[in-house]
Structure formats: structure tokens, C-alpha cells
PDB file of C-alpha atoms in Angstrom:
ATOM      1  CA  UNK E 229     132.594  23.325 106.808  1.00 49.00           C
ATOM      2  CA  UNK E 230     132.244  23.305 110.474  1.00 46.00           C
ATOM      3  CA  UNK E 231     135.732  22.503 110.976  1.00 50.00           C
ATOM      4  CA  UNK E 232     136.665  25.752 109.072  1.00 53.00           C
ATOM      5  CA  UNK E 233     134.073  27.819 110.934  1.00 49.00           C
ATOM      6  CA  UNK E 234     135.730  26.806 113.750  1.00 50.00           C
ATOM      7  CA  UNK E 235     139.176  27.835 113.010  1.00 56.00           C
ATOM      8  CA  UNK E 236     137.740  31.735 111.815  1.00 59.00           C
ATOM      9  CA  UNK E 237     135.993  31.717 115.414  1.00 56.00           C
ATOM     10  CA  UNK E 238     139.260  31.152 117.066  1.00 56.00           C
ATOM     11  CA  UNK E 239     141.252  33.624 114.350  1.00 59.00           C
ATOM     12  CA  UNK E 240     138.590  36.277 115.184  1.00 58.00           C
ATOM     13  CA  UNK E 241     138.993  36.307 118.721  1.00 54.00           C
ATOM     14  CA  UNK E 242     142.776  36.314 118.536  1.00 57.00           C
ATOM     15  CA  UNK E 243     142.408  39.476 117.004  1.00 48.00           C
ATOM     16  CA  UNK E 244     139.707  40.971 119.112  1.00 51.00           C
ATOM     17  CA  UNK E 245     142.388  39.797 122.371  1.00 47.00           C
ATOM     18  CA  UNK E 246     145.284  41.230 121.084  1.00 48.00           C
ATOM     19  CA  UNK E 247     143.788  44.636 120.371  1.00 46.00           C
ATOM     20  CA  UNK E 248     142.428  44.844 123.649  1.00 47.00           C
ATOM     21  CA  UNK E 249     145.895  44.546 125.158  1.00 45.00           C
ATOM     22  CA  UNK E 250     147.643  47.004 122.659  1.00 45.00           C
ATOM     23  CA  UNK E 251     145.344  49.572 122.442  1.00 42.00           C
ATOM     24  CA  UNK E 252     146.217  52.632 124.427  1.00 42.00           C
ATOM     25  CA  UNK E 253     143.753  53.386 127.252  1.00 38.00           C
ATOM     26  CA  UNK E 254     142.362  56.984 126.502  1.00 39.00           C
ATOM     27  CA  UNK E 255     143.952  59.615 129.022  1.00 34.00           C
ATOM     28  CA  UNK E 256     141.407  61.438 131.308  1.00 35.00           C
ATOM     29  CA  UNK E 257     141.703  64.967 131.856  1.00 32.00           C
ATOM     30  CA  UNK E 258     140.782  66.759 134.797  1.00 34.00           C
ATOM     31  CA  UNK E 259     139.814  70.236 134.475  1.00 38.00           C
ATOM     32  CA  UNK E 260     138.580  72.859 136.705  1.00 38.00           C
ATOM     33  CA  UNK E 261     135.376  75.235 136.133  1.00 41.00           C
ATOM     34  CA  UNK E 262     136.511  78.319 134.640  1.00 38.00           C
ATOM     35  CA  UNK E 263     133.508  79.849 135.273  1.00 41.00           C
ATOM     36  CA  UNK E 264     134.377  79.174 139.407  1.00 40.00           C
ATOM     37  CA  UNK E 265     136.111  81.704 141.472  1.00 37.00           C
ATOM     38  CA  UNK E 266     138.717  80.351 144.074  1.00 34.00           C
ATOM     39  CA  UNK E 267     137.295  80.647 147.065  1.00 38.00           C
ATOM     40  CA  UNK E 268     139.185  82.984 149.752  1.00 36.00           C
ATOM     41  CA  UNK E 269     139.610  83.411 153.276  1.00 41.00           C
ATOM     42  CA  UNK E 270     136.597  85.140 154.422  1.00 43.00           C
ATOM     43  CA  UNK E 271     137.587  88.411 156.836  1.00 44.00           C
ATOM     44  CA  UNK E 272     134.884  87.674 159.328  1.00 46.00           C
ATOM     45  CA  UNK E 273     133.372  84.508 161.130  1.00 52.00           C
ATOM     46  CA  UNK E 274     129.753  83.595 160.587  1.00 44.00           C
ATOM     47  CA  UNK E 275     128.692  85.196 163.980  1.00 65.00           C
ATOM     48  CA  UNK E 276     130.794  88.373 163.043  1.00 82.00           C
ATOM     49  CA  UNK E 277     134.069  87.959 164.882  1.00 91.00           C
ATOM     50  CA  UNK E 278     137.586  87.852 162.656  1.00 96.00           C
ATOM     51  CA  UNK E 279     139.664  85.122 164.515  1.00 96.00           C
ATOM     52  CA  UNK E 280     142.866  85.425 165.957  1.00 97.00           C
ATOM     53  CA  UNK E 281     145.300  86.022 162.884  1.00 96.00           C
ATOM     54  CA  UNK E 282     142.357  88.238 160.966  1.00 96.00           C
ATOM     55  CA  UNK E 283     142.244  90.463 163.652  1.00 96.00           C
ATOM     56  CA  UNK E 284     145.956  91.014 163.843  1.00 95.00           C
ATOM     57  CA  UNK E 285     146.058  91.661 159.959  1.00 95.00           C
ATOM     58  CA  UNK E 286     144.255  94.940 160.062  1.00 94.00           C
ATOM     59  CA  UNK E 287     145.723  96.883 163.247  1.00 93.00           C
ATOM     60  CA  UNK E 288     144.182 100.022 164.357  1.00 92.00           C
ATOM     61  CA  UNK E 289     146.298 102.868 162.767  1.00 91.00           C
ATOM     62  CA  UNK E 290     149.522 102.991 164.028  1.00 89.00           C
ATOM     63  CA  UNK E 291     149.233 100.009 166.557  1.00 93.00           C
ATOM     64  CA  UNK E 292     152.438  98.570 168.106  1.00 95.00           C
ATOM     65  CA  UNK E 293     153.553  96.946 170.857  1.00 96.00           C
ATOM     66  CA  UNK E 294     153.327  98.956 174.240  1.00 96.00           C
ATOM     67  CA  UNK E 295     156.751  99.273 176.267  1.00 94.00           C
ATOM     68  CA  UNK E 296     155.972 101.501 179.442  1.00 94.00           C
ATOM     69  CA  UNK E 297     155.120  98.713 181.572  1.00 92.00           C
ATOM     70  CA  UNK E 298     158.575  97.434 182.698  1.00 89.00           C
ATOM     71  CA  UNK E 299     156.731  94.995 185.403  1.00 92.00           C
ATOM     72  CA  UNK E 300     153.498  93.539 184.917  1.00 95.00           C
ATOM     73  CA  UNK E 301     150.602  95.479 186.111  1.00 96.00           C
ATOM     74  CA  UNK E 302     148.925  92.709 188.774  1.00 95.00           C
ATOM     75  CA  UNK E 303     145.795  92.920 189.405  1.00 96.00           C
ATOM     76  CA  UNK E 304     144.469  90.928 192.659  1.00 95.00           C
ATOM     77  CA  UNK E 305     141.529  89.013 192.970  1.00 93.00           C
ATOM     78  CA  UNK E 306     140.341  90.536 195.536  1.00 91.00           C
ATOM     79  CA  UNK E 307     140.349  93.996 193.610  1.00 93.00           C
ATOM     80  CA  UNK E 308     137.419  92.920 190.995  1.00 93.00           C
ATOM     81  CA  UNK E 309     134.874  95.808 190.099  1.00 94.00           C
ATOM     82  CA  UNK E 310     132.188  93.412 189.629  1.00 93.00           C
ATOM     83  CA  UNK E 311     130.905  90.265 189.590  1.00 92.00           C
ATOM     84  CA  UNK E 312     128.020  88.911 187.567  1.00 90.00           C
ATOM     85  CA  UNK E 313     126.763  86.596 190.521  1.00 83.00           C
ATOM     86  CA  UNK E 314     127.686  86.503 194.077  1.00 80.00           C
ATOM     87  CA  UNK E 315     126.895  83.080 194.456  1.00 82.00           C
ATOM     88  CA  UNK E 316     129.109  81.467 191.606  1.00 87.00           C
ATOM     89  CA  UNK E 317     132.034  83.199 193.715  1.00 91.00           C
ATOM     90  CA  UNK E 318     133.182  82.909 197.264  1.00 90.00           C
ATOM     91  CA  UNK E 319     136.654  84.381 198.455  1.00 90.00           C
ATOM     92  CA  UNK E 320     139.638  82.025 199.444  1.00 90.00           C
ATOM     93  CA  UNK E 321     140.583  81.737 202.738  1.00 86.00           C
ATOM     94  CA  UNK E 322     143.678  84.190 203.790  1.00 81.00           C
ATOM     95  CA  UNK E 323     142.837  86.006 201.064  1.00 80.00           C
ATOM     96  CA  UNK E 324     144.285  84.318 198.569  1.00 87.00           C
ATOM     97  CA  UNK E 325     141.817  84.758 196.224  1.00 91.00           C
ATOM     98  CA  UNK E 326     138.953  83.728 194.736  1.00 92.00           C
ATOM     99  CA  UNK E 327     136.733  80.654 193.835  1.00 92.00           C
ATOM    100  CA  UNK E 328     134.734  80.445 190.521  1.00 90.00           C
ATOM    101  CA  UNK E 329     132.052  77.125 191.118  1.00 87.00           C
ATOM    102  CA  UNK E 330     131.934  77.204 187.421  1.00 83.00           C
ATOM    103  CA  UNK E 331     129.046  77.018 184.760  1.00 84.00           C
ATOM    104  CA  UNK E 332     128.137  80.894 183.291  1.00 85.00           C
ATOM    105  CA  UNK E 333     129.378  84.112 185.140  1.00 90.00           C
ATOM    106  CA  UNK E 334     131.883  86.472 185.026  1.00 94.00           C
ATOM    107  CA  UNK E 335     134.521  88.393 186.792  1.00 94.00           C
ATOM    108  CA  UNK E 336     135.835  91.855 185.714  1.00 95.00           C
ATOM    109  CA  UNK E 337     138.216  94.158 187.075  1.00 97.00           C
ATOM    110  CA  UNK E 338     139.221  97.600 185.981  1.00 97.00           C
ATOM    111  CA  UNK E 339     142.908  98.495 184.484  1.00 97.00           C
ATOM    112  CA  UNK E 340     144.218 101.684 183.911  1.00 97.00           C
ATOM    113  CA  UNK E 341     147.311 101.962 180.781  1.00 97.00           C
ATOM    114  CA  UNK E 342     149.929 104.284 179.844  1.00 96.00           C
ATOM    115  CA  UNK E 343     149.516 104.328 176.509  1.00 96.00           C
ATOM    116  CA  UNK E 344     147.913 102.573 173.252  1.00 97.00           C
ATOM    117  CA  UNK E 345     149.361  99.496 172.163  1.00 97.00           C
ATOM    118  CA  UNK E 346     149.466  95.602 172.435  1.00 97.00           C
ATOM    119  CA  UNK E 347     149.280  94.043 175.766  1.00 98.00           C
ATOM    120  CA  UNK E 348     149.752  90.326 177.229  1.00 98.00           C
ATOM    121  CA  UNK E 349     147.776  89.395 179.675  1.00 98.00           C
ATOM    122  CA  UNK E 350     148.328  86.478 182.478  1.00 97.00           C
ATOM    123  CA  UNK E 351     146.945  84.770 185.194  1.00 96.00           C
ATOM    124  CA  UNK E 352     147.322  83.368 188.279  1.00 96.00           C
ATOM    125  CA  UNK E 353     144.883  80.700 189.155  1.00 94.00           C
ATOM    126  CA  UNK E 354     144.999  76.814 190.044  1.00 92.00           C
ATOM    127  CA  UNK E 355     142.017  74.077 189.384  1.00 87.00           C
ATOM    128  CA  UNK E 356     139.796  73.549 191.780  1.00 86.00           C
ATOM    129  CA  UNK E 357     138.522  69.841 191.278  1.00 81.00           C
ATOM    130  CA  UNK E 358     139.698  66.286 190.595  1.00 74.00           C
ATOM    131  CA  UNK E 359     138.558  66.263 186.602  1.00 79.00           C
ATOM    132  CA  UNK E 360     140.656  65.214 183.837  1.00 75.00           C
ATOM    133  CA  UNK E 361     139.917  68.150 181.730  1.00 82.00           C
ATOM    134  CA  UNK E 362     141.710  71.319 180.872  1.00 86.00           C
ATOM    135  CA  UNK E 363     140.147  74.523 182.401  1.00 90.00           C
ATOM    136  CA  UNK E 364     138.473  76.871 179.723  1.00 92.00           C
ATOM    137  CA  UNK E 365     137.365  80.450 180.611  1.00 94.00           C
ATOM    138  CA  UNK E 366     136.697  83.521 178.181  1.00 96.00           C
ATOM    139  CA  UNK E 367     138.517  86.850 178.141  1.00 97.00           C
ATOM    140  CA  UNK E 368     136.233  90.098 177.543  1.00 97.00           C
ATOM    141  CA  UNK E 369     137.743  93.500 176.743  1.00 97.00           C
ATOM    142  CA  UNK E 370     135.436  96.285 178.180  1.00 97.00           C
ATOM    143  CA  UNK E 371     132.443  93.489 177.230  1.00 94.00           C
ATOM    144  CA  UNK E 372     133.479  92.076 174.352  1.00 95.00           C
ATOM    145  CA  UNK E 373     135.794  89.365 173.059  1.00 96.00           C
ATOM    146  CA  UNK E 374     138.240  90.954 170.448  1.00 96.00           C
ATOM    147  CA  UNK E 375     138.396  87.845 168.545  1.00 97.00           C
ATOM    148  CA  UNK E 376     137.184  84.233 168.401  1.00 96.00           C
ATOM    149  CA  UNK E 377     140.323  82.359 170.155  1.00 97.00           C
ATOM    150  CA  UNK E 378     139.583  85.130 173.370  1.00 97.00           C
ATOM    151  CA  UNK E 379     135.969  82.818 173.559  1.00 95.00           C
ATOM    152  CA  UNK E 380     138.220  79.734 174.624  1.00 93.00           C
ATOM    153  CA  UNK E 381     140.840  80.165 176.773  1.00 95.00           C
ATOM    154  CA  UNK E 382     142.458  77.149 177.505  1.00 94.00           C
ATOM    155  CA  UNK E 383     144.599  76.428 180.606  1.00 93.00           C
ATOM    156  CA  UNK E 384     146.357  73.451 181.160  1.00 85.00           C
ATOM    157  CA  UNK E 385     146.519  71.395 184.854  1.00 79.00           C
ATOM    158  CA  UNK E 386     149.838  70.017 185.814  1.00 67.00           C
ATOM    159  CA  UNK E 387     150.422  66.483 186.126  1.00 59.00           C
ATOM    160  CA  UNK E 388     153.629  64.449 187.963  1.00 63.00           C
ATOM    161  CA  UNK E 389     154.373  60.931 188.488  1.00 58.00           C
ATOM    162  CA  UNK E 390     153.017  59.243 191.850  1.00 55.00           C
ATOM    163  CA  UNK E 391     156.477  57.725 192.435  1.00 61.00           C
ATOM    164  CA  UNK E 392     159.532  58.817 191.516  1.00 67.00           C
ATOM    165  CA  UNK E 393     162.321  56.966 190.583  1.00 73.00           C
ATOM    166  CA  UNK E 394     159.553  54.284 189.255  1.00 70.00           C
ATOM    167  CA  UNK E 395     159.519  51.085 190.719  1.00 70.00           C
ATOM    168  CA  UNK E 396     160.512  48.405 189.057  1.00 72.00           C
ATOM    169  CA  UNK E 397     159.327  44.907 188.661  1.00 70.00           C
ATOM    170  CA  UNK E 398     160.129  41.023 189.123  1.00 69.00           C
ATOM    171  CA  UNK E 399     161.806  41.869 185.404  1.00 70.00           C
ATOM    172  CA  UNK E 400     163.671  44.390 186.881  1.00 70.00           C
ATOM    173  CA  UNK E 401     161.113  46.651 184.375  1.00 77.00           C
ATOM    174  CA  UNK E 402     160.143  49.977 185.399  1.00 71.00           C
ATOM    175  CA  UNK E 403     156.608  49.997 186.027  1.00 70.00           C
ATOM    176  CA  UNK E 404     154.652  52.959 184.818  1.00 73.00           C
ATOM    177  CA  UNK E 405     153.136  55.418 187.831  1.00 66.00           C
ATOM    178  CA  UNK E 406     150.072  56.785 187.657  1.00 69.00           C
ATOM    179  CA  UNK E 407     149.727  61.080 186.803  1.00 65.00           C
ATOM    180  CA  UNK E 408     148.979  62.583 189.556  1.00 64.00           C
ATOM    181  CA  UNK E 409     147.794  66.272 189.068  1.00 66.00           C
ATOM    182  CA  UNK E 410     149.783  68.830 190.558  1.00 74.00           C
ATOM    183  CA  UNK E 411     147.949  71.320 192.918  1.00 79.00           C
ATOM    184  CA  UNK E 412     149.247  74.779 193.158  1.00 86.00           C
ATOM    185  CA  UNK E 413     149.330  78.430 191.657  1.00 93.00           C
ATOM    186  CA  UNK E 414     149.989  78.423 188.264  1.00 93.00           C
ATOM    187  CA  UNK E 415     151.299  81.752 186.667  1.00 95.00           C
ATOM    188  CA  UNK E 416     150.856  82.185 182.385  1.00 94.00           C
ATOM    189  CA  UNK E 417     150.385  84.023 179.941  1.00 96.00           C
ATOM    190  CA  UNK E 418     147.091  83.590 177.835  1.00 97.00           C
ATOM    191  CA  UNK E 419     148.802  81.565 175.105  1.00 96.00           C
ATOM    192  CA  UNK E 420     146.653  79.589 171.865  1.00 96.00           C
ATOM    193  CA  UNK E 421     149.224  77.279 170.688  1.00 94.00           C
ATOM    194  CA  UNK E 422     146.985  76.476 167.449  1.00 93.00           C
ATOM    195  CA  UNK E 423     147.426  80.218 165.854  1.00 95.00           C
ATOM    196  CA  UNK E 424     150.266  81.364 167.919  1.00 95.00           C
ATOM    197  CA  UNK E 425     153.163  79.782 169.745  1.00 94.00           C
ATOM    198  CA  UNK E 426     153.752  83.384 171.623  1.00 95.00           C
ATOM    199  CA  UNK E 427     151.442  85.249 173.809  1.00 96.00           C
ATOM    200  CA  UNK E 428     147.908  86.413 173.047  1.00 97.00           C
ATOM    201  CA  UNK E 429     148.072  90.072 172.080  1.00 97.00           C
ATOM    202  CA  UNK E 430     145.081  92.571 173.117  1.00 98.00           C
ATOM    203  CA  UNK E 431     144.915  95.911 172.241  1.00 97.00           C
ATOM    204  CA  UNK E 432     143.737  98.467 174.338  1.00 97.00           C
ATOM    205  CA  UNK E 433     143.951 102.524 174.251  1.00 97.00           C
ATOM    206  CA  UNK E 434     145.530 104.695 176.847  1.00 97.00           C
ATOM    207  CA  UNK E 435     143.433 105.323 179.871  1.00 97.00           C
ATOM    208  CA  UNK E 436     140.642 103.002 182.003  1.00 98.00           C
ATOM    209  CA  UNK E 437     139.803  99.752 180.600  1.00 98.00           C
ATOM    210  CA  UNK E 438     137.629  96.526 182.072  1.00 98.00           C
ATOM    211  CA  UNK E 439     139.023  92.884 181.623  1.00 98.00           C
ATOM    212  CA  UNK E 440     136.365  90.035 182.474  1.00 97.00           C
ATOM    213  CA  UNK E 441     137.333  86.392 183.104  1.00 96.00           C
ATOM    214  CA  UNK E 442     134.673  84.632 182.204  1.00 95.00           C
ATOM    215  CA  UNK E 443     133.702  81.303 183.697  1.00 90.00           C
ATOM    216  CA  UNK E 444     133.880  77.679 181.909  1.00 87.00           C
ATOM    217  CA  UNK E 445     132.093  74.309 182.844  1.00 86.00           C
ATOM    218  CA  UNK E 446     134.962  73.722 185.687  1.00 87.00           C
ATOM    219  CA  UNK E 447     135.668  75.057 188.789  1.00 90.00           C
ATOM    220  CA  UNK E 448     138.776  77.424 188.981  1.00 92.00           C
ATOM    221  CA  UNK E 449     140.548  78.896 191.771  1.00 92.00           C
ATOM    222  CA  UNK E 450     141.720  82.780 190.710  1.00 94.00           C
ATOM    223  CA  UNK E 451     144.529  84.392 192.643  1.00 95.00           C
ATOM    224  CA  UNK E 452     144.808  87.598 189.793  1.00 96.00           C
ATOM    225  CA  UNK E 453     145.100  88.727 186.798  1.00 96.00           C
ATOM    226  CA  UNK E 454     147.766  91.191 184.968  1.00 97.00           C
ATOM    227  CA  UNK E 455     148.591  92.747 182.414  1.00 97.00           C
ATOM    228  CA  UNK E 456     152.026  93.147 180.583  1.00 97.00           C
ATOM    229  CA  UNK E 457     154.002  94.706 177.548  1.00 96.00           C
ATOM    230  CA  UNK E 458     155.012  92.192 175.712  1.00 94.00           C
ATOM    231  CA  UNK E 459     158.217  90.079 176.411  1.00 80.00           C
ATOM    232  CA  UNK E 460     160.715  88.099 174.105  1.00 62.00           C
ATOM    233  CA  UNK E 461     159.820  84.458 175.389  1.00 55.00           C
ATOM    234  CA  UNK E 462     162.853  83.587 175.542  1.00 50.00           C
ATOM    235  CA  UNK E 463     164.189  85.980 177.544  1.00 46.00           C
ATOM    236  CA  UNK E 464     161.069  86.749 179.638  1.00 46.00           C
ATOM    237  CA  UNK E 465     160.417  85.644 183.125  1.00 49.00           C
ATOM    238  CA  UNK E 466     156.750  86.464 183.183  1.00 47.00           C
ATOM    239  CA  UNK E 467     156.315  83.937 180.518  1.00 43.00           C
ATOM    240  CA  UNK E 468     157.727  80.622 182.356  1.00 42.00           C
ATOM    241  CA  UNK E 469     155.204  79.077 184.381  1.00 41.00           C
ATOM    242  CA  UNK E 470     157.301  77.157 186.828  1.00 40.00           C
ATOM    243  CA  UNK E 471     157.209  77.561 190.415  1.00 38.00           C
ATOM    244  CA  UNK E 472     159.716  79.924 190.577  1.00 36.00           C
ATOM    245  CA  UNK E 473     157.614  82.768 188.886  1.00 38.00           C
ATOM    246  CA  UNK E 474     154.348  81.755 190.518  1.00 35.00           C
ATOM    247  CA  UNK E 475     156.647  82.709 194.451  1.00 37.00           C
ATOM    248  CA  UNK E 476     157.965  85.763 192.405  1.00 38.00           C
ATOM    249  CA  UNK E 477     154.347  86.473 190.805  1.00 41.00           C
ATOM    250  CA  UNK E 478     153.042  86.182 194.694  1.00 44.00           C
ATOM    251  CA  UNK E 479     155.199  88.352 195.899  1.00 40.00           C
ATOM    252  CA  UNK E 480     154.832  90.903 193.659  1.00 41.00           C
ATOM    253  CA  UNK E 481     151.149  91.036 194.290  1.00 44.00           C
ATOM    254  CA  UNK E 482     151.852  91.636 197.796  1.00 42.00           C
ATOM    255  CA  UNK E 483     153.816  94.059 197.592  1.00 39.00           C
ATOM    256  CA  UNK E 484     151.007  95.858 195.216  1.00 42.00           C
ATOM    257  CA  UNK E 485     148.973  95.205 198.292  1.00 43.00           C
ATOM    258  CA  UNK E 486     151.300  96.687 200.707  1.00 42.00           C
ATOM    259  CA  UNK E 487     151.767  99.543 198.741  1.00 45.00           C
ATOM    260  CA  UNK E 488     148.067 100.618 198.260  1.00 41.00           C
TER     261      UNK E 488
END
């Protein structure tokens, strides 16, 4: 008898085994909430401001690109209209500008346009410390930033290698040099490479206008500031910023200088 129960034990769990490896594993669907709207992009930041690519989907009526300025309109630093303090700014020797000491203030100067449109606008400036850090500043038009990118400037420093050709080692390796940062004027146009790979675009209406720099955490040397129509990059000088427009830049401001 207990041989027997045995064998049914053993028949009953070959059964219960073989099921468990043949039987189809249910399917598990995945459905959304009908009830649930998709969420969209909202039009406006938290704090109010549209960013960069929200701002230029609703245009003011009839907004294109301005074309009157054939050079850029260069505005030295010298020529601000105001300052918010005197002591986070002290002029360059041979007037070659001026020095922001960094931490919060601002630097404005007035602008007067042809005619409504876009504008690019550029600057000439060069870091004024040893950090590692990008520069950051904020761009203001007549007191306020258009859009959230024009909060956050970013301009880059310029590095090089300490030697050049490297030297190389008792593997006949080339050994890596060090960066070294390159100190000089640097001449762009306000660019955000994460919503844009071309210039910034401001609008502004014909007549009188204020543009304010305003300072970041690092110091920043400021030679000027201008504004331009925009340019095909590829084609436009005003948008390289090698050393060859940063001489042509310079002299252009001088002769704004001479002529005034």
C-alpha cells in the first residue's frame, strides 16, 4: 500500500511539473489613463519668462530680420550711460576699456537703430583672472532679459598648448602639455549652443534703446559691445572669433572714436 502511494506521489508531481513548463505565461498589458491629458510644452517658465525658442515662436507682428546695418554698430566701453556701481568698475589703462571685479552689477549703454527687427549682438572682452571657469554675464534689453537663455550668457576662455610641437619621451612618445589659457581680446557673437547653433537674436524697435551687460561671479575685462544685422555664419566675418577679427573689430572701434 505504501509502495503504491508512493508511485501516485511521484505520478502527481510529474503532472503538476510538466504543466508548469507548458502553460503559457499570461501576457501583461500596459495601458495608459484615458482619463490623462498629454502633457504639453508650457508657453511660459515658472518665474514668467518663455525661453529662447518660445520667445521666437510668437514674433511681434511683422518681425524680421533687420538689414540697414551693413557694419556692426560698436559701441565702446568707454561710452556706457551708466553704471550700477562705481566701485565694481575701474577703466583699463590706455583706454582700452573696462574692468568688471565681478559678483552683482551692471553696465548699460545706449543704442540708437534704424529700424524694427532682429539684431545680433557681440562683444569684445577678455578674462580677467587665472580660473578654470567659463565667464557668465546677463544681457538686459532696456531692463529686462527678453528670455531665459539672455540670464546666462556664457563665454568661453581660450586655451593653447604650453609647448608646441610636444616633446616627446625616452619612448619617443609625445608627452601631453599642459592648457595654457590664452590672454587676449576676444570678439563673438552672443551664441547658446544648447537652443541655437547661430547667433542670439534680440528684437528691438526703431529708435533709442539701452543694452546692460550684467556682471557674473568672475572678473571680465570689457573692451565694447555692438550690435549687428544678422549675418550668414558662414559667410560672416563678424561671427569668427579669431584674432584676425578681434585687430579688425579694434580698429573699427577706433575709427568710431576718431570719427566722433
Amino acid at each position: 500500500m505504501l509502495k503504491r502511494w508512493k508511485y501516485q506521489k511521484a505520478a502527481l508531481l510529474s503532472v503538476i511539473l510538466l504543466f508548469s513548463f507548458t502553460s503559457p505565461t499570461p501576457m501583461q498589458t500596459v495601458r495608459g489613463d484615458p482619463h490623462k491629458e498629454p502633457k504639453s510644452l508650457p508657453i511660459e517658465q515658472a518665474d514668467g519668462m518663455p525661453t529662447y525658442l518660445q520667445w521666437l515662436a510668437f514674433p511681434p507682428s511683422g518681425a524680421k530680420n533687420s538689414s540697414l546695418l551693413n557694419q556692426p554698430l560698436f559701441l565702446h566701453a568707454d561710452d556706457n550711460s551708466a553704471m550700477s556701481d562705481s566701485q565694481k568698475y575701474e577703466p583699463l589703462a590706455d583706454d582700452a576699456g573696462w574692468l568688471s571685479k565681478g559678483g552683482e552689477g551692471w553696465i548699460e549703454w545706449k543704442v540708437d537703430l534704424p529700424e524694427n527687427g532682429y539684431y545680433n549682438i557681440g562683444l569684445i572682452y577678455d578674462s580677467a583672472d587665472d580660473h578654470k571657469t567659463d565667464l557668465g554675464l546677463g544681457i538686459q534689453v532696456d531692463g529686462v532679459s527678453p528670455y531665459v537663455e539672455a540670464q546666462r550668457i556664457v563665454l568661453k576662455r581660450h586655451y593653447s598648448d604650453s609647448v608646441y610641437p610636444p616633446v616627446r619621451d625616452e619612448f619617443d612618445n609625445d608627452r601631453r602639455p599642459t592648457s595654457v589659457e590664452e590672454k587676449g581680446w576676444k570678439n563673438v557673437l552672443l551664441t547658446d549652443y544648447s537652443v541655437d547653433p547661430r547667433p542670439l537674436k534680440w528684437y528691438f524697435t526703431q529708435g533709442t534703446h539701452t543694452i546692460r551687460v550684467v556682471s557674473g561671479r568672475d572678473a571680465i575685462k570689457l573692451q565694447a559691445l555692438y550690435v549687428a544685422s544678422p549675418q550668414d555664419p558662414v559667410s560672416s566675418k563678424f561671427s569668427n572669433s579669431g584674432k584676425g577679427s578681434i585687430r579688425s573689430s579694434n580698429a573699427s572701434v577706433r575709427r568710431m572714436d576718431a570719427e566722433n
